[in-house]
Structures are given as structure tokens and as C-alpha cells.
Amino acid sequence: MTDRCNLRCCYCMPEEGIPLIPHEEILTYEEILRIVRVYAKEGISKIRLTGGEPLIRKGIVDFTSRLSRIEQIEDLSLTTNGVLLKEFARDLRNAGLKRINISLDSLRGERFCRITRRDDYERVWEGIEEAIRVGLSPIKINMVAIQGINDDEIESFARLTLRLPLTIRYIEYMPSGNGDQWKKTDLLAIPQIKERLEKIGRLIPIPSDRWDGPARRYRIEGAIGEIGLIGAVSSHFCDDCNRLRLTADGKIRTCLFSDEEIDVREILRHNGSDDDLRERLLIALGTKPERHHINTHQFKKCQRNMSAIGG
Ligand code: SAM
């Protein structure tokens, strides 16, 4: 939706921000809707709105409503840092959004402030409460677990599922963009996280359904909510990945960790036909890498920041 963000998470963006995509290069809502309509007919049925922070883009509610009315779109979700969610949750629900992912890396106000470089912890919690109140479901909380930063909160996050209808998803810290200082020693791998969760209670596996994406699902015995484990680094799930990302400036990216980009904005802005757009989709699918190479000597960090790809 945008490469702009109202937080500056230390592992995602430098304090001063990153060079922004000029406004005129960002796809308009009309352009995005055209791409979605054409690609939905080719079988794309699941869409996630992300950023940057999608809720800071003006007109996001109306856009969500138009998107949710496209017949072939069976699943629409949004990933947000939650800062503006209290204001937007009800309108988004009324616009046809059913579920939501909220990123939150600490349950301690002061630490949240240190990680995000903004004092918005209370607002995010109010946003989560509002999301529950208006009936968004499932509500998934994404926690990026980083050694020495928030690894001591793994259990506290999991305990939230004992009393709240939340899915806590642990995400491995990934190397990305130029703003981040990723070191392998910062990584808290999913098997380590799982071991710690097992001390809270028995982890009961939940069979995946077709909308689950890369998460392995569990429930702590007796809990209302769920646990999701996403091991993008330690155990790549590339074989099952059929995701494409469309950047705010109209490039299709075929893998989070690859700089391969296929330009669709050029087609839109030079009177290209729907067939031309379809052709670009096929090129993108044909170039989707078999796997990422994070754990091999071939690995090169991608050039775009996570905030300009969408995470
Ligand atoms: N602003 C929205 C948000 O905060 O959810 C959407 C964009 S943000 C880039 C999407 C997700 O990417 C967030 O959950 C964030 O924690 C995650 N992320 C960013 N950099 C990451 C990294 N290096 N490793 C793992 N996750 C990362």
C-alpha cells in the first residue's frame, strides 16, 4: 500500500527513515484494483494489504471495501502495526475485512518504545481490544523474536492465548534490506521457541487449512487462542510458497529474499492491455525461485527494505 511507516522498528528501518518512493511513482488505488481484477481471473484469490503501514494511506477503508467486492477474492487480510487500529477497526470490518494481523514485539511499554522508537504501546493495545470488540477474526499477533531483545517475552505472549481470542505467531528474525544489522546469532529459531512453549502446557497441533500460509498451528491445552510458528530462516517453506508481492510502486516480487522484480506499472501507464498484464504475471510465476539461500554461502541480502516489500 505504501512504503511509509509511522514506526521505526530498529530491525526494520533506521531512525532517520529510508529514502521514500516519490508519490507519483506509487500505484493509485484505481491501478491496484485493475491489477487485482485481471489477476483474480487468473486464479489469485487471497490478498493481504501491507506496507509500510497500510493504515496511514489515505482512503484505505474505501479501497478495502472496493477490493472486498471483487468476486474471486475469497480471502482478504491486512497487516498493521496497530497504532491507528482503534480508529479504523470498525470501518475496516464494515468495509469487508474479516481478519487482521497486528505486529507487536513486546508487552512492556518501555521496551516497545525502544524497539519501535515511538511511544505508542497503549494505542496498539487499544487497537487490539477494538479489533476483538468489532469481531475481526482471527486476530493474529506477529512477534519477531530476537535474541537479547525480546526473547524473554516468548512465554508472556503465549500466555495471552489462555485468556484472549488471539493467535500469537512467532516469526524468525530475517536478514533484509540495508537498514538492518542482522546477525545469525540474533536469530531465535522456531525449534528453540517451541521448546520454551512446551513448558507452559501441552502443545496440541491444529491441522492446517488452505488459508494458513506458512505457519504451523498449535493450541496450548485449555487455551482460547492459538500459536503459530513461522520458521522462514531455519526451515524454509519455499516448496509450499505461492506468494507474490506487489510493491507500492508497481513491481511484482517473487520471493521476500530475491531482488528479482517484474514491472507492471509500466504496462498500466503506457496503455498496456489486460493481456499484457497477464503476460507479466506468467513471467513472474516462471521466475519464482525454487528456494531462498539464507543458510548458504550464495545468500545476498536484498536491496529493498522490508518496509518497501511488505514483510
Ligand atoms: N506496518 C505493518 C506492520 O507493522 O505489521 C506492515 C509492514 S511490516 C514490514 C510487516 C511485518 O514485517 C511486521 O510484522 C514486521 O515485524 C516484520 N518484519 C520487518 N522486518 C523484519 C525482519 N528483518 N525479520 C522478520 N520480520 C520482519
PDB file of N, CA, C and O and ligand atoms in Angstrom, residues 11-12 50-53 79-81 103 142 144 172-174 306 310-311, ligand 1:
ATOM      1  N   TYR A  11      14.806  -3.133  13.859  1.00  0.00           N
ATOM      2  CA  TYR A  11      15.294  -4.180  12.962  1.00  0.00           C
ATOM      3  C   TYR A  11      14.758  -4.005  11.545  1.00  0.00           C
ATOM      4  O   TYR A  11      15.046  -4.813  10.672  1.00  0.00           O
ATOM      5  N   CYS A  12      13.929  -2.969  11.341  1.00  0.00           N
ATOM      6  CA  CYS A  12      13.280  -2.818  10.041  1.00  0.00           C
ATOM      7  C   CYS A  12      13.729  -1.544   9.327  1.00  0.00           C
ATOM      8  O   CYS A  12      13.989  -1.558   8.127  1.00  0.00           O
ATOM      9  N   THR A  50      -0.463  -4.643   2.991  1.00  0.00           N
ATOM     10  CA  THR A  50       0.615  -4.415   3.944  1.00  0.00           C
ATOM     11  C   THR A  50       1.417  -3.185   3.521  1.00  0.00           C
ATOM     12  O   THR A  50       0.971  -2.382   2.708  1.00  0.00           O
ATOM     13  N   GLY A  51       2.594  -2.992   4.084  1.00  0.00           N
ATOM     14  CA  GLY A  51       3.352  -1.793   3.758  1.00  0.00           C
ATOM     15  C   GLY A  51       4.787  -1.927   4.250  1.00  0.00           C
ATOM     16  O   GLY A  51       5.262  -3.037   4.423  1.00  0.00           O
ATOM     17  N   GLY A  52       5.348  -0.846   4.567  1.00  0.00           N
ATOM     18  CA  GLY A  52       4.954   0.377   5.251  1.00  0.00           C
ATOM     19  C   GLY A  52       3.747   0.095   6.156  1.00  0.00           C
ATOM     20  O   GLY A  52       3.474  -1.045   6.485  1.00  0.00           O
ATOM     21  N   GLU A  53       3.112   1.148   6.542  1.00  0.00           N
ATOM     22  CA  GLU A  53       1.930   0.968   7.387  1.00  0.00           C
ATOM     23  C   GLU A  53       0.686   1.278   6.546  1.00  0.00           C
ATOM     24  O   GLU A  53       0.440   2.430   6.193  1.00  0.00           O
ATOM     25  N   THR A  79      -2.111  -6.363   7.326  1.00  0.00           N
ATOM     26  CA  THR A  79      -1.082  -6.406   8.368  1.00  0.00           C
ATOM     27  C   THR A  79      -0.775  -4.978   8.806  1.00  0.00           C
ATOM     28  O   THR A  79      -0.460  -4.134   7.968  1.00  0.00           O
ATOM     29  N   THR A  80      -0.895  -4.733  10.092  1.00  0.00           N
ATOM     30  CA  THR A  80      -0.723  -3.367  10.598  1.00  0.00           C
ATOM     31  C   THR A  80       0.101  -3.371  11.877  1.00  0.00           C
ATOM     32  O   THR A  80       0.160  -4.388  12.575  1.00  0.00           O
ATOM     33  N   ASN A  81       0.705  -2.223  12.184  1.00  0.00           N
ATOM     34  CA  ASN A  81       1.382  -2.125  13.477  1.00  0.00           C
ATOM     35  C   ASN A  81       0.386  -1.765  14.591  1.00  0.00           C
ATOM     36  O   ASN A  81       0.760  -1.686  15.756  1.00  0.00           O
ATOM     37  N   SER A 103       1.317  -6.429  14.302  1.00  0.00           N
ATOM     38  CA  SER A 103       2.702  -6.692  14.701  1.00  0.00           C
ATOM     39  C   SER A 103       2.954  -6.087  16.078  1.00  0.00           C
ATOM     40  O   SER A 103       2.653  -4.917  16.304  1.00  0.00           O
ATOM     41  N   ASN A 142       1.760 -10.781  15.377  1.00  0.00           N
ATOM     42  CA  ASN A 142       3.067 -11.212  14.863  1.00  0.00           C
ATOM     43  C   ASN A 142       4.172 -10.724  15.779  1.00  0.00           C
ATOM     44  O   ASN A 142       4.330  -9.517  15.964  1.00  0.00           O
ATOM     45  N   VAL A 144       8.221 -10.768  16.220  1.00  0.00           N
ATOM     46  CA  VAL A 144       9.538 -11.141  15.699  1.00  0.00           C
ATOM     47  C   VAL A 144      10.435 -11.351  16.918  1.00  0.00           C
ATOM     48  O   VAL A 144      10.674 -10.426  17.693  1.00  0.00           O
ATOM     49  N   GLU A 172      10.623 -15.775  12.819  1.00  0.00           N
ATOM     50  CA  GLU A 172      12.079 -15.683  12.949  1.00  0.00           C
ATOM     51  C   GLU A 172      12.578 -14.372  12.349  1.00  0.00           C
ATOM     52  O   GLU A 172      12.070 -13.911  11.314  1.00  0.00           O
ATOM     53  N   TYR A 173      13.556 -13.826  13.002  1.00  0.00           N
ATOM     54  CA  TYR A 173      14.195 -12.594  12.535  1.00  0.00           C
ATOM     55  C   TYR A 173      14.925 -12.896  11.223  1.00  0.00           C
ATOM     56  O   TYR A 173      15.734 -13.822  11.156  1.00  0.00           O
ATOM     57  N   MET A 174      14.624 -12.102  10.178  1.00  0.00           N
ATOM     58  CA  MET A 174      15.180 -12.397   8.852  1.00  0.00           C
ATOM     59  C   MET A 174      16.133 -11.288   8.396  1.00  0.00           C
ATOM     60  O   MET A 174      15.904 -10.124   8.725  1.00  0.00           O
ATOM     61  N   MET A 306      12.467  -4.113   4.214  1.00  0.00           N
ATOM     62  CA  MET A 306      11.215  -4.855   4.462  1.00  0.00           C
ATOM     63  C   MET A 306      10.002  -3.906   4.361  1.00  0.00           C
ATOM     64  O   MET A 306       8.945  -4.291   3.897  1.00  0.00           O
ATOM     65  N   GLY A 310       6.934  -5.323   2.318  1.00  0.00           N
ATOM     66  CA  GLY A 310       5.670  -5.704   2.949  1.00  0.00           C
ATOM     67  C   GLY A 310       5.790  -6.770   4.018  1.00  0.00           C
ATOM     68  O   GLY A 310       4.858  -7.017   4.771  1.00  0.00           O
ATOM     69  N   GLY A 311       6.938  -7.432   4.108  1.00  0.00           N
ATOM     70  CA  GLY A 311       7.105  -8.439   5.150  1.00  0.00           C
ATOM     71  C   GLY A 311       6.249  -9.676   4.866  1.00  0.00           C
ATOM     72  O   GLY A 311       5.681  -9.822   3.809  1.00  0.00           O
TER      73      GLY A 311
HETATM   74  N1  SAM B   1       3.481  -1.825   9.226  1.00  0.00           N
HETATM   75  C1  SAM B   1       2.881  -3.108   9.175  1.00  0.00           C
HETATM   76  C2  SAM B   1       3.240  -3.907  10.414  1.00  0.00           C
HETATM   77  O1  SAM B   1       3.960  -3.414  11.253  1.00  0.00           O
HETATM   78  O2  SAM B   1       2.757  -5.030  10.522  1.00  0.00           O
HETATM   79  C3  SAM B   1       3.159  -3.916   7.918  1.00  0.00           C
HETATM   80  C4  SAM B   1       4.545  -3.927   7.367  1.00  0.00           C
HETATM   81  S1  SAM B   1       5.810  -4.696   8.355  1.00  0.00           S
HETATM   82  C5  SAM B   1       7.200  -4.576   7.284  1.00  0.00           C
HETATM   83  C6  SAM B   1       5.321  -6.396   8.242  1.00  0.00           C
HETATM   84  C7  SAM B   1       5.983  -7.335   9.198  1.00  0.00           C
HETATM   85  O3  SAM B   1       7.333  -7.491   8.837  1.00  0.00           O
HETATM   86  C8  SAM B   1       5.959  -6.906  10.647  1.00  0.00           C
HETATM   87  O4  SAM B   1       5.374  -7.927  11.416  1.00  0.00           O
HETATM   88  C9  SAM B   1       7.431  -6.751  10.996  1.00  0.00           C
HETATM   89  O5  SAM B   1       7.688  -7.113  12.336  1.00  0.00           O
HETATM   90  C10 SAM B   1       8.042  -7.747  10.020  1.00  0.00           C
HETATM   91  N2  SAM B   1       9.473  -7.546   9.794  1.00  0.00           N
HETATM   92  C11 SAM B   1      10.128  -6.438   9.409  1.00  0.00           C
HETATM   93  N3  SAM B   1      11.458  -6.664   9.316  1.00  0.00           N
HETATM   94  C12 SAM B   1      11.645  -7.968   9.661  1.00  0.00           C
HETATM   95  C13 SAM B   1      12.781  -8.812   9.761  1.00  0.00           C
HETATM   96  N4  SAM B   1      14.012  -8.371   9.494  1.00  0.00           N
HETATM   97  N5  SAM B   1      12.582 -10.106  10.139  1.00  0.00           N
HETATM   98  C14 SAM B   1      11.353 -10.575  10.402  1.00  0.00           C
HETATM   99  N6  SAM B   1      10.226  -9.830  10.323  1.00  0.00           N
HETATM  100  C15 SAM B   1      10.378  -8.544   9.958  1.00  0.00           C
END
